[in-house]
């Protein structure tokens, strides 16, 4: 990887010094299927954001991958709620202006993900506990 992360342990302290910061609602998280992997690593995922090269990352276990995916979805819901109505925690509509089509598509995906997650009471209660 160009940014040197490949040979370093990634930890919370290191995140504050990150060279690239993504807005979660403008970034797409996708678990990579086994048949789509580009090398021998398992448990891979992609982060894609308009204007940035996609990041191909992996973790050690399937459980870690599921935890990251669930945390990502929780962050999406939280960010969309913060963009919307704080009082009712409603996920309805939000007017967006965007010059980059890919960024708009990622925002739309974030809103749809949050809308779907908002009808799952178990998911909502799990993000309120964290």
mmCIF file of C-alpha atoms in Angstrom:
data_model
loop_
_atom_site.group_PDB
_atom_site.id
_atom_site.type_symbol
_atom_site.label_atom_id
_atom_site.label_comp_id
_atom_site.label_asym_id
_atom_site.label_seq_id
_atom_site.Cartn_x
_atom_site.Cartn_y
_atom_site.Cartn_z
ATOM 1 C CA UNK A 1 0.000 0.000 0.000
ATOM 2 C CA UNK A 2 1.249 3.457 -0.838
ATOM 3 C CA UNK A 3 0.443 4.995 2.541
ATOM 4 C CA UNK A 4 2.624 2.612 4.509
ATOM 5 C CA UNK A 5 -0.177 1.103 6.593
ATOM 6 C CA UNK A 6 0.635 -2.378 5.327
ATOM 7 C CA UNK A 7 3.681 -2.656 7.590
ATOM 8 C CA UNK A 8 2.285 -0.853 10.653
ATOM 9 C CA UNK A 9 -0.158 -1.906 13.308
ATOM 10 C CA UNK A 10 -3.290 0.202 13.023
ATOM 11 C CA UNK A 11 -4.500 1.440 16.385
ATOM 12 C CA UNK A 12 -6.719 4.180 17.777
ATOM 13 C CA UNK A 13 -3.795 6.547 18.409
ATOM 14 C CA UNK A 14 -2.686 6.127 14.801
ATOM 15 C CA UNK A 15 -6.122 7.001 13.487
ATOM 16 C CA UNK A 16 -5.777 10.572 14.758
ATOM 17 C CA UNK A 17 -2.768 10.968 12.468
ATOM 18 C CA UNK A 18 -4.465 9.474 9.398
ATOM 19 C CA UNK A 19 -3.584 11.023 6.066
ATOM 20 C CA UNK A 20 -7.089 10.536 4.687
ATOM 21 C CA UNK A 21 -10.349 11.101 6.538
ATOM 22 C CA UNK A 22 -13.598 9.834 5.066
ATOM 23 C CA UNK A 23 -17.126 10.983 5.840
ATOM 24 C CA UNK A 24 -18.913 7.741 6.590
ATOM 25 C CA UNK A 25 -22.058 8.800 4.700
ATOM 26 C CA UNK A 26 -19.954 9.557 1.598
ATOM 27 C CA UNK A 27 -18.073 6.263 1.689
ATOM 28 C CA UNK A 28 -19.100 2.783 0.627
ATOM 29 C CA UNK A 29 -18.128 -0.225 2.737
ATOM 30 C CA UNK A 30 -18.279 -3.570 0.989
ATOM 31 C CA UNK A 31 -17.271 -7.028 2.154
ATOM 32 C CA UNK A 32 -15.254 -8.717 -0.591
ATOM 33 C CA UNK A 33 -16.478 -12.175 -1.561
ATOM 34 C CA UNK A 34 -13.923 -14.992 -1.493
ATOM 35 C CA UNK A 35 -14.148 -15.288 -5.269
ATOM 36 C CA UNK A 36 -13.258 -11.565 -5.635
ATOM 37 C CA UNK A 37 -10.105 -11.422 -3.500
ATOM 38 C CA UNK A 38 -7.032 -10.040 -5.251
ATOM 39 C CA UNK A 39 -4.435 -11.851 -3.136
ATOM 40 C CA UNK A 40 -4.148 -14.604 -0.537
ATOM 41 C CA UNK A 41 -5.664 -12.557 2.310
ATOM 42 C CA UNK A 42 -9.007 -13.636 3.747
ATOM 43 C CA UNK A 43 -11.705 -11.527 5.414
ATOM 44 C CA UNK A 44 -11.287 -8.553 3.071
ATOM 45 C CA UNK A 45 -13.351 -5.427 2.565
ATOM 46 C CA UNK A 46 -13.289 -2.329 0.405
ATOM 47 C CA UNK A 47 -13.708 1.304 1.347
ATOM 48 C CA UNK A 48 -14.634 3.475 -1.609
ATOM 49 C CA UNK A 49 -15.058 7.222 -1.531
ATOM 50 C CA UNK A 50 -15.344 9.688 -4.394
ATOM 51 C CA UNK A 51 -12.050 11.382 -5.160
ATOM 52 C CA UNK A 52 -9.954 8.720 -3.400
ATOM 53 C CA UNK A 53 -8.485 5.425 -4.486
ATOM 54 C CA UNK A 54 -10.451 2.444 -3.116
ATOM 55 C CA UNK A 55 -8.877 0.923 0.009
ATOM 56 C CA UNK A 56 -8.601 -2.874 0.042
ATOM 57 C CA UNK A 57 -8.214 -4.024 3.644
ATOM 58 C CA UNK A 58 -8.371 -7.246 5.600
ATOM 59 C CA UNK A 59 -8.691 -8.453 9.176
ATOM 60 C CA UNK A 60 -7.586 -11.647 10.892
ATOM 61 C CA UNK A 61 -10.944 -13.350 11.518
ATOM 62 C CA UNK A 62 -14.469 -13.546 10.170
ATOM 63 C CA UNK A 63 -15.745 -12.301 13.551
ATOM 64 C CA UNK A 64 -13.626 -9.143 13.234
ATOM 65 C CA UNK A 65 -15.001 -8.557 9.746
ATOM 66 C CA UNK A 66 -18.582 -8.914 10.990
ATOM 67 C CA UNK A 67 -17.850 -6.573 13.911
ATOM 68 C CA UNK A 68 -16.438 -3.944 11.525
ATOM 69 C CA UNK A 69 -19.397 -4.329 9.170
ATOM 70 C CA UNK A 70 -21.878 -3.939 12.052
ATOM 71 C CA UNK A 71 -19.958 -0.959 13.417
ATOM 72 C CA UNK A 72 -19.924 0.611 9.959
ATOM 73 C CA UNK A 73 -23.682 0.223 9.656
ATOM 74 C CA UNK A 74 -24.152 1.710 13.134
ATOM 75 C CA UNK A 75 -21.960 4.665 12.136
ATOM 76 C CA UNK A 76 -24.026 5.132 8.962
ATOM 77 C CA UNK A 77 -27.275 5.217 10.935
ATOM 78 C CA UNK A 78 -25.826 7.613 13.504
ATOM 79 C CA UNK A 79 -24.417 9.981 10.884
ATOM 80 C CA UNK A 80 -27.623 10.010 8.851
ATOM 81 C CA UNK A 81 -29.654 10.740 11.983
ATOM 82 C CA UNK A 82 -27.281 13.606 12.822
ATOM 83 C CA UNK A 83 -27.727 14.970 9.300
ATOM 84 C CA UNK A 84 -31.485 14.710 9.671
ATOM 85 C CA UNK A 85 -33.851 15.413 12.515
ATOM 86 C CA UNK A 86 -32.246 15.070 15.973
ATOM 87 C CA UNK A 87 -35.536 15.222 17.845
ATOM 88 C CA UNK A 88 -37.493 12.436 16.197
ATOM 89 C CA UNK A 89 -34.491 10.361 15.068
ATOM 90 C CA UNK A 90 -36.369 10.078 11.789
ATOM 91 C CA UNK A 91 -34.634 9.029 8.626
ATOM 92 C CA UNK A 92 -36.731 10.563 5.923
ATOM 93 C CA UNK A 93 -35.332 12.938 3.354
ATOM 94 C CA UNK A 94 -32.392 15.266 3.106
ATOM 95 C CA UNK A 95 -31.631 17.671 0.289
ATOM 96 C CA UNK A 96 -28.136 17.114 -1.022
ATOM 97 C CA UNK A 97 -26.086 19.126 -3.459
ATOM 98 C CA UNK A 98 -23.168 17.353 -5.014
ATOM 99 C CA UNK A 99 -20.779 17.990 -7.879
ATOM 100 C CA UNK A 100 -19.454 14.421 -7.980
ATOM 101 C CA UNK A 101 -21.978 11.771 -9.002
ATOM 102 C CA UNK A 102 -20.159 8.949 -7.187
ATOM 103 C CA UNK A 103 -20.279 10.891 -3.922
ATOM 104 C CA UNK A 104 -24.016 11.427 -4.382
ATOM 105 C CA UNK A 105 -24.510 7.704 -5.010
ATOM 106 C CA UNK A 106 -22.591 6.848 -1.832
ATOM 107 C CA UNK A 107 -24.726 9.340 0.134
ATOM 108 C CA UNK A 108 -27.891 7.795 -1.279
ATOM 109 C CA UNK A 109 -26.594 4.337 -0.329
ATOM 110 C CA UNK A 110 -25.912 5.562 3.218
ATOM 111 C CA UNK A 111 -29.443 6.931 3.562
ATOM 112 C CA UNK A 112 -30.980 3.720 2.213
ATOM 113 C CA UNK A 113 -28.820 1.613 4.540
ATOM 114 C CA UNK A 114 -29.890 3.746 7.493
ATOM 115 C CA UNK A 115 -33.543 3.559 6.451
ATOM 116 C CA UNK A 116 -33.441 -0.241 6.268
ATOM 117 C CA UNK A 117 -31.570 -0.513 9.579
ATOM 118 C CA UNK A 118 -34.044 1.838 11.245
ATOM 119 C CA UNK A 119 -36.854 -0.729 10.935
ATOM 120 C CA UNK A 120 -34.867 -3.365 12.843
ATOM 121 C CA UNK A 121 -35.543 -2.806 16.571
ATOM 122 C CA UNK A 122 -32.728 -5.160 17.611
ATOM 123 C CA UNK A 123 -30.201 -3.235 15.533
ATOM 124 C CA UNK A 124 -31.400 0.116 16.847
ATOM 125 C CA UNK A 125 -31.230 -1.004 20.467
ATOM 126 C CA UNK A 126 -27.716 -2.365 19.899
ATOM 127 C CA UNK A 127 -26.404 0.978 18.629
ATOM 128 C CA UNK A 128 -28.064 2.875 21.494
ATOM 129 C CA UNK A 129 -26.156 0.723 23.992
ATOM 130 C CA UNK A 130 -22.756 1.712 22.565
#
